[in-house]
Amino acid sequence: MSYFNENHYERRRGLLFFVAMMLISAVVGGLIALNGAKALGLLGPAQVPPGESRTTPEINIPPSGNTAGKTAVVTIAEQVGPAVVGISNLDVYSDFFQGEQEVEKSTGSGVIFDSAGYIVTNNHVVAGASKLIVSLADGRQVPGQMVGTDPRTDLAVIKINAGDLTVARFGNSDDLRVGDVAVAIGNPGGTEFARSVTQGIISGLNRLLITEEGLQFKLIQTDAAINPGNSGGALVDVKGRVIGINSIKIAREGFEGMGFAIPSNNVQQIVADLVKYKKVIRPALGVWMIRDVDKELADYNDLGVDYGVLIDPQPSGPAAKAGMKRYDIVIEIAGKKVTNRFDLQNEIFSKKVGDTVPVVVVRDSKKVSLSVKLGELEQ
């Protein structure tokens, strides 16, 4: 029987017709999906004229299943990634035989938060730099200038003179919930691994960090991988909004996935001061906080109160001028109960330099009311 007999030809023609219809349907469907994706903004930000800066848009992706989650992370990487930069901290020195030399001391990440070229990063990334080089997503490398630093929170602001920048959109870190999706973007191994993306969740909120000065700050905990080079990079929510600046990687034996970020609400307050004043202006009570008072300490020393903060006034400071004495226990500031050092710091930092606040202390088991005019915390 011939391969081209009539019956076989008719069956083959029917098959070809069916395949052709399937191909046409696929092409038409693809065009419709492409137009729909463009309309929804899933293919990246709209093109802007050269030299103009743009702010990353808020991403709207249905939170359903793994497919949507992957799409969200891809979109976040495409739209927020260009707002994350690499920062090289260089030490410049002169060599008798070779002249001026540059040695890279450290690398880190930063986030562009203003179209004027302002970048927020970690203080330890830029500390002691003789020269800063900022690597942009489009391959440009431009010098950075120091604007201001805040060692207490490990934040700093630098500035570059460049156009056509992508500016990150910041979200409200107070709205975060444990279990929310979190995406970390940064340079975990320097510029070689620029804008690496890791996905995780918000593992915890209000994690306390106690600095060497005794100050306490609340951090966001995430299991999104954060390495030393991620310092200064962005922690982003599912809508592409920066909710934190990656800051601390804690590695303990037996514990993995413990990354920390400074909440975006705190970051925005601090960078506003750094841009305006080159430093962070904080009010000060003018005391050294010896320790928190608990029931054991109170019972052993018959303090008369089992909460508050045991303090020592700084000489000629606001508290000393108001009559505060060593071993006074601060239990109330401006009508708010103070149970520990964080309460004390939080209440003072909520005020302004020059404000006069009522303070209640316990001295010799008796309450004493004082009025303190707040000074400025030394840098």
PDB file of C-alpha atoms in Angstrom, residues 80-88 106-111 121-122 135-137 183-198 225-235 245-247:
ATOM      1  CA  VAL A  80      13.696  47.017  43.271  1.00  0.00           C
ATOM      2  CA  GLY A  81      17.078  45.510  42.386  1.00  0.00           C
ATOM      3  CA  PRO A  82      18.244  48.589  40.420  1.00  0.00           C
ATOM      4  CA  ALA A  83      17.713  50.730  43.546  1.00  0.00           C
ATOM      5  CA  VAL A  84      20.248  48.598  45.440  1.00  0.00           C
ATOM      6  CA  VAL A  85      23.898  49.526  44.925  1.00  0.00           C
ATOM      7  CA  GLY A  86      27.276  48.090  45.772  1.00  0.00           C
ATOM      8  CA  ILE A  87      29.635  50.154  47.920  1.00  0.00           C
ATOM      9  CA  SER A  88      33.405  49.710  48.039  1.00  0.00           C
ATOM     10  CA  SER A 106      35.396  46.318  52.791  1.00  0.00           C
ATOM     11  CA  THR A 107      32.343  46.066  50.585  1.00  0.00           C
ATOM     12  CA  GLY A 108      28.663  46.345  51.313  1.00  0.00           C
ATOM     13  CA  SER A 109      25.330  47.414  49.947  1.00  0.00           C
ATOM     14  CA  GLY A 110      23.191  50.523  49.925  1.00  0.00           C
ATOM     15  CA  VAL A 111      19.710  51.641  48.899  1.00  0.00           C
ATOM     16  CA  THR A 121      23.791  52.086  54.062  1.00  0.00           C
ATOM     17  CA  ASN A 122      25.360  50.739  57.252  1.00  0.00           C
ATOM     18  CA  SER A 135      28.455  50.471  41.718  1.00  0.00           C
ATOM     19  CA  LEU A 136      25.079  50.982  40.029  1.00  0.00           C
ATOM     20  CA  ALA A 137      22.910  48.317  38.436  1.00  0.00           C
ATOM     21  CA  VAL A 183      13.020  39.402  50.224  1.00  0.00           C
ATOM     22  CA  ALA A 184      16.621  40.457  50.900  1.00  0.00           C
ATOM     23  CA  ILE A 185      18.568  42.172  48.118  1.00  0.00           C
ATOM     24  CA  GLY A 186      22.246  42.969  48.442  1.00  0.00           C
ATOM     25  CA  ASN A 187      25.820  42.094  47.557  1.00  0.00           C
ATOM     26  CA  PRO A 188      26.694  39.095  49.759  1.00  0.00           C
ATOM     27  CA  GLY A 189      30.157  38.661  48.243  1.00  0.00           C
ATOM     28  CA  GLY A 190      30.928  42.126  46.945  1.00  0.00           C
ATOM     29  CA  THR A 191      30.244  43.384  43.436  1.00  0.00           C
ATOM     30  CA  GLU A 192      30.874  39.923  41.980  1.00  0.00           C
ATOM     31  CA  PHE A 193      27.525  38.841  43.429  1.00  0.00           C
ATOM     32  CA  ALA A 194      25.758  42.191  43.092  1.00  0.00           C
ATOM     33  CA  ARG A 195      22.031  42.402  43.804  1.00  0.00           C
ATOM     34  CA  SER A 196      21.687  38.794  44.925  1.00  0.00           C
ATOM     35  CA  VAL A 197      18.135  37.945  45.969  1.00  0.00           C
ATOM     36  CA  THR A 198      17.073  35.647  48.798  1.00  0.00           C
ATOM     37  CA  ALA A 225      19.760  34.729  53.926  1.00  0.00           C
ATOM     38  CA  ILE A 226      21.808  37.775  54.952  1.00  0.00           C
ATOM     39  CA  ASN A 227      25.580  37.647  54.664  1.00  0.00           C
ATOM     40  CA  PRO A 228      28.192  40.279  55.613  1.00  0.00           C
ATOM     41  CA  GLY A 229      28.099  41.860  52.149  1.00  0.00           C
ATOM     42  CA  ASN A 230      24.332  42.279  52.470  1.00  0.00           C
ATOM     43  CA  SER A 231      24.939  44.952  55.086  1.00  0.00           C
ATOM     44  CA  GLY A 232      23.122  48.083  53.992  1.00  0.00           C
ATOM     45  CA  GLY A 233      20.964  46.228  51.477  1.00  0.00           C
ATOM     46  CA  ALA A 234      17.186  46.186  51.325  1.00  0.00           C
ATOM     47  CA  LEU A 235      14.668  43.962  53.059  1.00  0.00           C
ATOM     48  CA  ILE A 245      17.833  47.883  55.980  1.00  0.00           C
ATOM     49  CA  ASN A 246      19.809  44.673  56.433  1.00  0.00           C
ATOM     50  CA  SER A 247      22.237  45.171  59.258  1.00  0.00           C
TER      51      SER A 247
END
